[in-house]
Amino acid sequence: MSAPVSVLLPVYNGAGTLAECLESIRHQTFEDYQLLVVDDGSEDATVKILREFSIRDDRIEVLSPGRIGLVAALNLGLEACRGRYVARMDADDRMAPTRLARQYELLETNPDLALAGTRVEHAGPMAPRAGYREYLRWQNRLVDPEAITAELFVECPIAHPSMMFRRETVCSAGGYREGPFPEDYELVLRLWRSGARFGKVPETLLAWSDRPDRTSRTDGRYSRAAFDRLRSRFLAVDPRVRSAGSLVIWGAGRSRTRTRLLVEQGIDFQVWIDIDPRKVGRRLWDRPIHPPDWLLANRADLVLVYVSTHGAREEIGAFLDGAGYVNGQSYLLVG
């Protein structure tokens, strides 16, 4: 009988951290798993390390397709995974001993969940940058399905290497997709659009490495512009956005550029909210610019908050909460 959980680990030149990662997997309290490693054409000692570990542990299987790229490696591994649940892992991260057990329990007892994450902590050779610290703080407070869904357009609410998902659900959705976008966030948004629900184990079960050479820092698919384009594509088909008779944008900084991506897809708005007194009273794209208090006297169907400054997003959310708007229903936070 197949193991109920498959750990999917793509790796490229991961010799510096791979052994520690593999040891963290081997020391799981949940032992009935398949570890499927896809060596993406490594040129360092990765192959040697994998050979040594696979001799010692027959749960480890290695695919060596040559250099095919991350998304292709993920899909190749996904096809070879035999477990009904697939846990993602990266070669420079470490699992806490109870990670697989806790996620397996969460998915087994909540059949409505398609995917489960965990809280994560910083690891790696460099001190966490301000943006990285803010992301960890933000995503670690999103635990229950409603909170995760409400802030889905801020950023990917679940760290990719912390995910465990139902293999059949992801395969039925077409697996990972190749394109000019972050493949994990695109998958989460696509699953959500199909009606999937997400949860999270409220425990820190992954040490998530932040390295200067990590792909998310060096590949254009993970640039701010790539995230903006992806978000706007899914926002433009969101029923809450499409059905809003009175759509209001609360903007600052780069908001105009990001809003333009939405407008170009046929989404219109009626009012722009700005805290800058120099802008209030003017017009943007022939739409009036009002101060936040306008929302107290005029009820909007939906407010899109295009403000990403640390702390400001929470202050705006508190203001809207106090004005009777509901996060995830009558207002959406957008990263």
XYZ file of C-alpha atoms in Angstrom:
335
model
C 0.000 0.000 0.000
C 1.292 3.466 -0.884
C 2.316 5.861 1.857
C -0.408 8.466 2.489
C 2.051 11.374 2.237
C 4.615 12.204 -0.435
C 7.236 14.862 0.234
C 8.082 16.658 -3.012
C 11.573 18.141 -3.018
C 13.047 19.693 -6.196
C 16.716 20.579 -5.876
C 19.356 22.294 -7.982
C 22.919 22.600 -6.649
C 21.741 22.264 -3.062
C 24.765 20.485 -1.611
C 25.420 23.145 1.006
C 22.116 22.609 2.830
C 20.633 19.395 1.446
C 21.941 16.978 4.087
C 20.467 19.028 6.936
C 17.163 19.271 5.075
C 17.026 15.506 4.475
C 17.842 14.781 8.104
C 14.938 16.965 9.215
C 12.619 14.919 6.992
C 14.018 11.594 8.204
C 13.340 12.593 11.826
C 9.610 13.161 11.357
C 7.338 11.610 13.966
C 5.063 10.694 11.026
C 7.107 7.998 9.312
C 4.784 6.655 6.604
C 5.852 8.843 3.698
C 7.520 8.778 0.301
C 10.288 11.331 -0.242
C 10.367 12.172 -3.951
C 13.442 14.224 -4.884
C 13.768 15.731 -8.353
C 17.393 16.595 -9.089
C 17.124 19.432 -11.599
C 20.516 18.873 -13.252
C 22.718 19.661 -10.255
C 26.426 20.123 -10.927
C 27.709 20.067 -7.342
C 27.751 17.311 -4.711
C 23.943 17.079 -4.638
C 23.940 13.764 -6.532
C 26.454 12.234 -4.125
C 24.448 13.316 -1.079
C 21.213 11.951 -2.536
C 22.881 8.635 -3.342
C 24.193 8.281 0.212
C 20.834 9.077 1.803
C 18.811 6.853 -0.554
C 21.034 3.887 0.347
C 20.286 4.456 4.031
C 16.559 5.161 3.618
C 14.383 3.288 1.116
C 11.630 5.903 1.421
C 13.774 8.224 -0.700
C 13.306 8.128 -4.472
C 15.306 10.295 -6.863
C 14.356 11.445 -10.349
C 17.166 12.874 -12.511
C 15.663 14.416 -15.665
C 18.515 16.859 -16.244
C 18.109 20.620 -16.164
C 14.397 21.268 -16.812
C 13.599 24.187 -14.484
C 11.626 24.465 -11.266
C 8.062 24.307 -12.590
C 8.765 21.314 -14.825
C 10.558 19.597 -11.933
C 7.562 20.203 -9.659
C 5.116 18.775 -12.189
C 7.348 15.783 -12.930
C 7.583 15.073 -9.223
C 3.856 15.601 -8.742
C 3.143 12.901 -11.322
C 5.461 10.476 -9.513
C 4.101 11.169 -6.021
C 1.994 8.256 -4.781
C 0.585 9.768 -1.603
C -2.873 11.294 -1.529
C -1.239 14.243 0.232
C 1.820 16.053 -1.096
C 4.056 18.084 1.214
C 6.316 20.621 -0.466
C 9.858 21.112 0.717
C 12.944 23.003 -0.455
C 16.537 21.885 -0.048
C 17.603 24.871 2.045
C 14.776 24.584 4.603
C 14.197 22.374 7.639
C 11.048 20.683 8.980
C 10.178 20.539 12.660
C 9.779 16.868 13.719
C 5.974 17.059 13.953
C 5.307 18.952 10.723
C 4.009 16.065 8.600
C 1.990 14.623 11.476
C 0.242 17.899 12.257
C -0.586 18.737 8.648
C -1.773 15.198 7.940
C -4.063 15.416 10.983
C -5.440 18.796 9.887
C -6.288 17.610 6.371
C -7.677 14.268 7.539
C -10.034 15.939 10.013
C -11.033 18.794 7.675
C -12.075 17.277 4.341
C -13.167 20.719 3.109
C -9.556 21.943 3.085
C -7.586 21.509 -0.138
C -4.300 22.787 1.229
C -2.695 23.352 4.608
C 0.343 25.381 5.597
C 2.163 26.054 8.849
C 3.637 29.042 10.552
C 7.276 29.549 9.607
C 10.395 31.114 11.091
C 13.442 32.736 9.537
C 16.559 30.685 8.871
C 19.642 31.107 6.746
C 22.982 32.926 6.780
C 21.688 36.495 6.528
C 19.695 38.627 8.946
C 16.075 39.005 7.826
C 15.325 42.196 5.924
C 12.457 44.445 6.946
C 10.189 43.244 4.132
C 10.899 39.602 4.916
C 10.188 40.141 8.630
C 6.912 41.859 7.758
C 5.900 39.007 5.465
C 6.589 36.433 8.197
C 4.629 38.456 10.752
C 1.722 38.886 8.337
C 1.421 35.328 7.086
C 1.955 33.810 10.532
C -1.141 35.571 11.866
C -3.322 34.160 9.076
C -4.401 30.751 10.335
C -8.095 30.004 9.844
C -9.596 29.686 6.330
C -11.556 32.943 6.552
C -8.513 35.014 7.515
C -6.384 33.421 4.800
C -8.989 34.058 2.112
C -9.732 37.608 3.265
C -6.129 38.709 2.643
C -5.382 36.529 -0.356
C -4.594 39.531 -2.559
C -1.938 40.948 -0.243
C 0.639 38.245 -0.925
C 0.771 34.455 -1.015
C -0.622 33.738 2.486
C 1.105 30.363 2.874
C 4.854 29.845 2.446
C 5.321 27.444 -0.453
C 7.696 24.964 1.255
C 5.268 24.747 4.194
C 2.365 23.550 2.040
C 0.706 20.145 2.144
C -2.110 19.664 -0.346
C -4.420 17.016 -1.715
C -2.646 15.627 -4.749
C -5.858 14.907 -6.667
C -7.073 18.487 -6.213
C -3.878 20.057 -7.546
C -3.531 17.569 -10.401
C -7.160 18.149 -11.410
C -6.437 21.885 -11.482
C -3.581 21.326 -13.939
C -0.652 21.248 -11.524
C 1.855 24.069 -11.547
C 1.913 26.466 -14.491
C 4.881 27.999 -16.238
C 4.754 31.733 -16.875
C 6.030 35.201 -15.909
C 4.668 34.858 -12.372
C 5.413 33.150 -9.038
C 4.231 29.576 -9.543
C 3.138 29.017 -5.934
C 0.992 32.144 -5.680
C -0.566 31.474 -9.075
C -1.493 27.956 -7.958
C -3.064 29.222 -4.731
C -5.087 31.883 -6.565
C -6.218 29.373 -9.187
C -7.289 26.859 -6.537
C -9.140 29.589 -4.644
C -10.973 30.682 -7.787
C -12.158 27.088 -8.219
C -13.639 27.138 -4.716
C -10.804 25.589 -2.680
C -10.357 26.397 1.007
C -7.045 26.696 2.830
C -5.990 26.191 6.439
C -2.868 26.385 8.525
C -1.457 24.554 11.518
C -1.043 27.296 14.162
C 2.486 26.151 15.002
C 5.925 27.098 13.669
C 6.934 23.919 11.848
C 9.282 25.144 9.111
C 12.615 26.947 9.235
C 12.445 28.958 6.008
C 15.786 29.990 4.584
C 16.356 33.511 3.311
C 19.506 33.503 1.201
C 20.895 36.229 -1.090
C 20.960 33.786 -4.015
C 17.471 32.343 -3.545
C 15.383 32.226 -6.709
C 12.780 34.647 -5.408
C 15.492 37.323 -5.188
C 17.110 36.714 -8.560
C 14.351 35.595 -10.956
C 12.036 38.114 -12.653
C 9.058 35.809 -12.091
C 9.167 36.866 -8.437
C 9.572 40.591 -8.998
C 7.124 43.115 -7.600
C 5.830 43.810 -11.102
C 5.181 40.099 -11.673
C 3.148 39.912 -8.453
C 1.210 43.026 -9.465
C 0.278 41.589 -12.854
C -0.778 38.266 -11.356
C -2.920 39.859 -8.657
C -4.656 42.151 -11.132
C -5.505 39.214 -13.393
C -7.313 37.374 -10.616
C -8.814 40.526 -9.097
C -10.365 41.375 -12.472
C -12.419 38.158 -12.405
C -13.233 38.228 -8.678
C -17.052 38.232 -8.302
C -16.818 40.815 -5.520
C -15.029 43.191 -7.883
C -17.153 42.416 -10.942
C -20.456 42.918 -9.112
C -19.543 46.069 -7.183
C -21.811 48.885 -8.335
C -19.758 51.380 -6.345
C -16.064 50.489 -6.404
C -13.635 52.707 -4.487
C -9.829 52.641 -4.631
C -7.802 53.712 -1.595
C -4.348 54.426 -2.931
C -0.858 55.693 -2.171
C 2.591 55.463 -3.690
C 2.659 52.986 -6.592
C -1.120 52.509 -6.414
C -1.782 54.331 -9.685
C 0.480 51.984 -11.640
C -1.076 48.916 -10.040
C -4.626 50.216 -10.432
C -3.974 50.836 -14.116
C -3.418 47.084 -14.533
C -6.952 46.546 -13.230
C -8.509 49.338 -15.297
C -6.910 47.927 -18.441
C -8.881 44.728 -17.829
C -12.191 46.559 -17.867
C -12.664 47.247 -14.158
C -13.999 50.740 -13.460
C -14.019 52.630 -10.175
C -15.985 55.655 -9.031
C -13.865 57.341 -6.342
C -10.198 57.496 -5.316
C -9.357 57.859 -1.601
C -6.098 59.530 -0.592
C -4.772 60.923 2.700
C -2.561 63.504 0.948
C -4.351 66.885 1.303
C -2.544 68.139 -1.815
C -4.381 65.553 -3.905
C -7.827 65.804 -2.323
C -10.203 67.726 -4.574
C -8.353 66.847 -7.740
C -9.304 64.137 -10.221
C -7.578 60.937 -11.293
C -8.638 59.400 -14.608
C -11.595 61.761 -14.378
C -12.584 60.315 -11.001
C -12.785 62.524 -7.865
C -10.176 62.214 -5.127
C -11.668 62.327 -1.612
C -10.270 61.992 1.921
C -10.991 58.829 3.967
C -13.886 60.490 5.806
C -15.830 60.372 2.547
C -16.358 56.667 3.251
C -18.159 57.513 6.501
C -20.865 59.497 4.736
C -20.965 57.527 1.472
C -21.351 53.771 1.450
C -19.268 51.918 -1.161
C -20.037 48.374 -2.263
C -16.345 47.506 -2.246
C -13.107 49.275 -1.291
C -9.806 48.050 -2.738
C -6.958 49.133 -0.466
C -3.869 49.528 -2.650
C -1.579 50.571 0.202
C 1.346 48.303 1.070
C 3.372 50.445 3.495
C 4.176 48.542 6.688
C 1.655 49.481 9.362
C -0.442 51.692 7.090
C -2.414 48.724 5.759
C -3.424 47.743 9.305
C -4.397 51.330 10.161
C -6.609 51.547 7.077
C -8.153 48.186 7.917
C -8.942 49.409 11.437
C -10.524 52.580 10.014
C -12.706 50.582 7.625
C -13.657 48.106 10.351
C -14.778 51.024 12.489
C -16.814 52.398 9.573
C -18.734 49.140 9.270
C -16.844 47.615 6.344
C -15.851 43.932 6.531
C -12.450 42.597 5.502
C -12.830 40.107 2.664
C -16.381 41.214 1.919
C -16.786 44.974 1.555
C -13.069 45.756 1.458
C -10.043 43.909 0.137
C -6.416 44.546 1.047
C -4.190 44.439 -2.036
C -0.409 44.058 -1.832
